[in-house]
Structure formats: C-alpha cells, structure tokens
Amino acid sequence: MTTPLKQLPAWKALEAHASSIKATHLRQLFADDPSRGERLTAEAEGIFLDYSKHRITDETLKLFLQLAEESGLREKLDAMFRGDKINITENRAVLHVALRAPKDAVIEFDGKNVVPEVHAVLDKMAAFADQLRSGKWLGYTEKPIRNIVNIGIGGSDLGPVMAYEALRHYSDRDLTFRFVSNVDGTDFHEATRDLDQEETLFIISSKTFTTLETMTNAHTARAWSLGKLKEHAAVARHFVAVSTNAQEVSKFGIDTANMFGFWDWVGGRYSMDSAIGLSTMIAIGPDHYRAMLAGFHSMDEHFRTTPFDKNLPFLMGALAIWYNDFFDAQTVAVLPYDQYLKRFPAYLQQLTMESNGKHVTLDGRVVDYQTGPIFWGEPGTNGQHSFYQLIHQGTKLIPCDFIGFFKSLNPIGRHHDLLMSNVFAQAEALAFGKTAEELKAENVADWLIPHKTFEGNRPSSVLLADHMTPATLGKLIALYEHSVFVQGAIWQIDSFDQWGVELGKVLAVRIIPELESAEEPALKHDSSTNALIRKYRAHRRPTA
Ligand code: F6P
C-alpha cells in the first residue's frame, strides 16, 4: 500500500510552509528579490513561462521537488511512456505519446512496436485528406465534397472543434467544417440546414461507436443524406468513421475501408491527435498536421527528459496543487489572449476535469485532500468585461493562466499591442493591486477608498510563444496534458478512467421509455424525478 499523501514528509512540510507564506504579499516577495521576475521563469520548445507572480519562494519549489521524489513521479512518468497499464481500473495502457512519436521511434505495447501502426493510420488519413482537399473525393452524384461535418462528443468533438478554431488560419477556406455533438436535435439542424447533401461528408467519430449522442446524430445524418441521395450505396461516399470498434462501424453501414482506426490505449480526452483529428487534418492538410504532431512530441520529450525544476508541465502541475490543496482555491481560470484559442478552455475542461475529478486513490482509499480543480475561462479581452471583477476584488482566490503570443497572425494596426498590453496589465493588477495610500495620493474620497482598493496578491502564470502555429498548438496541449498527469500522479489517483460519467448514462437509458411510452409508466424513481417525468409527459409534443 502506498503511503497516504498527507503522511509524506514533503506534504507536511508544504502545509507548514503554506501557513507561513500566506502572510507574505507578492509585493513583498518582489521587493525582497528584484530579479524575481527574470529568475522565476522557464522556457522550453519556444514556450516561455513566467511563474514569478505566484505566492511561492525557492523553498516552495524545493518542497515540491521533494514531493515529486517521495511520490515516485519519475517512475510513474516512465511507466506511462513505457506503456505500462497505469489506467488500472480499466486495465489499460496510456500511450497518447505514441500518437506523435516519429516514424523511427520504438514504443512497445504487449511486446509489439505500435509506432508503425500509428504511421500507417496517419498515411491513410493523409491520402484521404489529400483527395478531399483536391476535390477528387466525389460524392454519390459525382460532385466534389465541400462540407465536412464531424459527429462526435467529448474527446471525439472538443479536440477537433478546438483545433479547427485554433488553426483556422492554416485551413482550406474553400471547405466548410461543422461539428455536431449534442443529442439536442437543434445542434444537427443548425449545422446542416444550409448544406447540400450531395456535397457533404460526415465523419462519425467515436472511440466506442456506441455513445448515445453520437449514434443518434449519426442515424439522423444518414436519414438526412438519404433523404436526397435516396440510394443506400451513397453512404459509402458520404460517411467515414473514426473508431476502435470495426464491428459496430460495419453494423452502421460504413465500409471498414472507410474507417480510420485507433487503439484502446488512447483515452477519449487524449485522442485529438489520433484519427479523431481527421477533420483537423482535412482542414489544415497533412503537412501542417504532422507539424502539430512534432510540436506535441517535442513537449513530450521535454517532459520526459528535463529535470523537474526546469520542467514546464511539472512547474504548472505543482502550482495547480499548491493553490488547490494549500490555499483552498477551487478553480483555475485559463485566459487565452488569442481569438483562435476561443475553444481552448472548453477543451481543457474535459482534459483536466474528466482526468482528475476523482475522490479515491489508486488503492481505493477515499482521499482526505482536494483533487482536480475546476477549469474555466474565456478568451481575453472579453472576460475582462465580465468576470474579471470577481477575480480582482471578489472573495475567492482564482489562479489564472494567461496565454499570449508575440505576433498576431492578423496584424491589423495597433490591435496586437493593445491586446498584449492587457495581458501584462491584468497580471500586474492581480499581483500588486492598488493600496489605500495610492488612492489617497490620487485624492480619492475617503468613503470610496475601500471600494476602489485592490488587495492584489492574486497569482497568475503568463505563457508566451511566438505566434500560433500547428506546432505551437501541439506543444500547448501536451503541456497541459502532462501537467494533468503530474497532478494526478501526486494525488495518487487514476487520471485516465471516467466512471463518474456512467451512472447518468444508465439512468437516462431507463428514463427514455418512460418518456416515450404511450401507456402511463409505473414510475419507481424518487418523488422529484417521478413528478418531473409526469410533468414532461403532460406537456411534451405528441409523437406524430
Ligand atoms: O462519456 C464520457 C466519454 O466516454 C468521454 O471520455 C469520451 O471522450 C466521450 O464519452 C465520447 O466517447 P466515444 O468517443 O466512445 O463516443
């Protein structure tokens, strides 16, 4: 049995250290060490991290390094890269790093090198993407495909949507991309209402090919297509699948020649660079897609080989634990100052919260500390005019990740300098605030001073890179993936299962016939659920 986390000497030392540091303001930490702003930074693979505006000292980092040691972080990391079955509750390896390994790498799983298979799928995706992009993939009526609709949910949607938005600059603007995830029929309707069936291809993306939402949307898509194309043979030209489940794919009617596979050892939320990225590859082309994979790989290598004191995922993971467990912070705000990253916070929500929203350790003990924080955010500067008030002057401590670029892909007038000035200003205001004395010196009326005072001492990281490229996106995602790994490994939890999503699915399946049956069903739920079902039945649109 592993030593419980709170009994580790480093954890205990961190507890004591946290209570001493809580009394120190960031203003003081900066005054004590004028080089702090340059010293507490790290850079790897073109990603620069300024972590100086955190409520930490060199001692904090030293204790986290000790915690890594006592937690066996290095061995856990090696076990993941080696393909050990570290997802113990599902008895699965966790090998998303193999998805971006170069052709000549050797990563063995069950005694077999998986890298050649990964590249065979990539080559098949590339051939398909090239055909579509060059207009050679024709629909059933011989018209070239112009519209690509990805149907998937969770990891089979959020990654593709986020990457499409993030890399729009690199995308083929003659093709239209849409994403359908919600089982709400409105999602499908609005995504397809202006599309022509003859020019539309659906990618049904589902690791399991059994997910209720995706399969419902896939059947609706087939009916929508055949509504115009009539012949069942049209499915072969208008539907492809991305899945690990060949049997279900062919049951649906998609030729497995038009299926792009991946593997059990790729978790849903770690799959955007597997065949699940097919829509991304069609949008940006195989060369850009490969550059994205190279970006992922370079961050994997940085994580695997760099000592933890200079290791970006480690530093970010340690900071997340620091506030979550020692400062009672409940959330982390992710604030990309780049419009192309507008879906990045939503993507990170699944990555972080489905991974680390766990309450028992690997050996089944209920934890007596906090695990995964809530991730949320919006692109800057929009958030500044809505929720930043609470971050600056509310009663909650919300560590922030600011993400910005030196160069804009759309350099229009002064826009980029204005945008970036806000990154620096917000991080500065959060850390240093504005004191009553400063307000007095500005002749602010006494009664207004409490309202206008900014306490400061609110922590943030600033991440900077040159400009948004496919490779940069890969690095950023891998950075967060591995930061999540660091947190989960230290919390001693299984970051790679997701049992918490199951109960709701089972109950929904039980409720469906209770909503749809012509006869009044005998309801056996609690009184609230029974009453809600009765009310819905009384008001729902009668079936035609
Ligand atoms: O319900 C959660 C989940 O299993 C996610 O982990 C996954 O990304 C999503 O559903 C979609 O699953 P699939 O790709 O099998 O349709």
GROMACS .gro file of N, CA, C and O and ligand atoms in nm, residues 152-157 205-211 214 242 262 267-269 271 276 350 354 498 501-502 505, ligand 1:
model
  124
  152GLY      N    1  -1.945   1.372  -3.315
  152GLY     CA    2  -1.878   1.307  -3.202
  152GLY      C    3  -1.910   1.386  -3.076
  152GLY      O    4  -1.974   1.493  -3.084
  153ILE      N    5  -1.867   1.336  -2.963
  153ILE     CA    6  -1.892   1.411  -2.839
  153ILE      C    7  -1.774   1.389  -2.743
  153ILE      O    8  -1.699   1.291  -2.760
  154GLY      N    9  -1.759   1.476  -2.646
  154GLY     CA   10  -1.648   1.464  -2.552
  154GLY      C   11  -1.516   1.474  -2.628
  154GLY      O   12  -1.498   1.561  -2.713
  155GLY      N   13  -1.427   1.381  -2.602
  155GLY     CA   14  -1.297   1.383  -2.668
  155GLY      C   15  -1.307   1.368  -2.818
  155GLY      O   16  -1.214   1.403  -2.892
  156SER      N   17  -1.417   1.316  -2.867
  156SER     CA   18  -1.433   1.296  -3.011
  156SER      C   19  -1.493   1.420  -3.078
  156SER      O   20  -1.528   1.417  -3.196
  157ASP      N   21  -1.507   1.525  -2.999
  157ASP     CA   22  -1.559   1.652  -3.051
  157ASP      C   23  -1.475   1.771  -3.006
  157ASP      O   24  -1.435   1.854  -3.086
  205SER      N   25  -1.721   1.014  -3.548
  205SER     CA   26  -1.604   0.996  -3.461
  205SER      C   27  -1.648   0.944  -3.325
  205SER      O   28  -1.714   1.015  -3.250
  206SER      N   29  -1.613   0.821  -3.297
  206SER     CA   30  -1.649   0.767  -3.167
  206SER      C   31  -1.557   0.650  -3.137
  206SER      O   32  -1.555   0.552  -3.213
  207LYS      N   33  -1.485   0.661  -3.028
  207LYS     CA   34  -1.395   0.553  -2.992
  207LYS      C   35  -1.472   0.421  -2.980
  207LYS      O   36  -1.436   0.320  -3.036
  208THR      N   37  -1.585   0.427  -2.910
  208THR     CA   38  -1.661   0.305  -2.884
  208THR      C   39  -1.763   0.273  -2.993
  208THR      O   40  -1.805   0.160  -3.010
  209PHE      N   41  -1.807   0.374  -3.065
  209PHE     CA   42  -1.915   0.365  -3.163
  209PHE      C   43  -2.046   0.316  -3.100
  209PHE      O   44  -2.128   0.252  -3.166
  210THR      N   45  -2.062   0.347  -2.973
  210THR     CA   46  -2.188   0.310  -2.906
  210THR      C   47  -2.246   0.430  -2.830
  210THR      O   48  -2.353   0.418  -2.773
  211THR      N   49  -2.176   0.542  -2.829
  211THR     CA   50  -2.221   0.657  -2.749
  211THR      C   51  -2.356   0.708  -2.800
  211THR      O   52  -2.372   0.735  -2.920
  214THR      N   53  -2.378   1.037  -3.014
  214THR     CA   54  -2.313   1.027  -3.145
  214THR      C   55  -2.391   0.934  -3.237
  214THR      O   56  -2.412   0.964  -3.355
  242VAL      N   57  -1.436   0.711  -3.759
  242VAL     CA   58  -1.311   0.707  -3.681
  242VAL      C   59  -1.345   0.634  -3.553
  242VAL      O   60  -1.431   0.680  -3.476
  262PHE      N   61  -0.804   0.364  -3.425
  262PHE     CA   62  -0.705   0.393  -3.322
  262PHE      C   63  -0.715   0.284  -3.217
  262PHE      O   64  -0.767   0.177  -3.247
  267GLY      N   65  -0.691   0.737  -2.460
  267GLY     CA   66  -0.810   0.781  -2.388
  267GLY      C   67  -0.886   0.884  -2.470
  267GLY      O   68  -0.826   0.959  -2.547
  268GLY      N   69  -1.019   0.889  -2.454
  268GLY     CA   70  -1.102   0.981  -2.532
  268GLY      C   71  -1.050   1.124  -2.528
  268GLY      O   72  -1.038   1.191  -2.631
  269ARG      N   73  -1.017   1.172  -2.408
  269ARG     CA   74  -0.975   1.313  -2.396
  269ARG      C   75  -0.829   1.333  -2.434
  269ARG      O   76  -0.778   1.445  -2.425
  271SER      N   77  -0.726   1.205  -2.736
  271SER     CA   78  -0.730   1.144  -2.869
  271SER      C   79  -0.727   1.242  -2.986
  271SER      O   80  -0.737   1.201  -3.100
  276ILE      N   81  -0.898   1.066  -3.459
  276ILE     CA   82  -1.003   1.161  -3.420
  276ILE      C   83  -0.972   1.300  -3.477
  276ILE      O   84  -1.062   1.381  -3.499
  350GLN      N   85  -1.257   1.921  -2.030
  350GLN     CA   86  -1.265   1.775  -2.031
  350GLN      C   87  -1.131   1.714  -1.992
  350GLN      O   88  -1.124   1.623  -1.909
  354GLU      N   89  -1.225   1.563  -1.639
  354GLU     CA   90  -1.257   1.421  -1.652
  354GLU      C   91  -1.137   1.339  -1.604
  354GLU      O   92  -1.152   1.228  -1.554
  498GLN      N   93  -1.298   0.722  -1.613
  498GLN     CA   94  -1.404   0.823  -1.605
  498GLN      C   95  -1.536   0.758  -1.563
  498GLN      O   96  -1.638   0.772  -1.628
  501VAL      N   97  -1.904   0.929  -1.526
  501VAL     CA   98  -1.999   0.968  -1.630
  501VAL      C   99  -2.101   0.856  -1.656
  501VAL      O  100  -2.196   0.874  -1.732
  502GLU      N  101  -2.080   0.742  -1.590
  502GLU     CA  102  -2.161   0.624  -1.625
  502GLU      C  103  -2.303   0.624  -1.570
  502GLU      O  104  -2.398   0.591  -1.639
  505LYS      N  105  -2.567   0.802  -1.759
  505LYS     CA  106  -2.598   0.736  -1.887
  505LYS      C  107  -2.697   0.622  -1.864
  505LYS      O  108  -2.794   0.607  -1.938
  545F6P     O1  109  -1.888   0.987  -2.150
  545F6P     C1  110  -1.756   1.025  -2.146
  545F6P     C2  111  -1.681   0.975  -2.264
  545F6P     O2  112  -1.655   0.839  -2.250
  545F6P     C3  113  -1.552   1.053  -2.287
  545F6P     O3  114  -1.449   1.007  -2.208
  545F6P     C4  115  -1.532   1.037  -2.432
  545F6P     O4  116  -1.441   1.131  -2.483
  545F6P     C5  117  -1.672   1.057  -2.482
  545F6P     O5  118  -1.753   0.993  -2.386
  545F6P     C6  119  -1.702   1.003  -2.619
  545F6P     O6  120  -1.680   0.867  -2.630
  545F6P     P1  121  -1.673   0.795  -2.770
  545F6P     O7  122  -1.560   0.852  -2.846
  545F6P     O8  123  -1.656   0.649  -2.740
  545F6P     O9  124  -1.803   0.821  -2.842
   0.00000   0.00000   0.00000
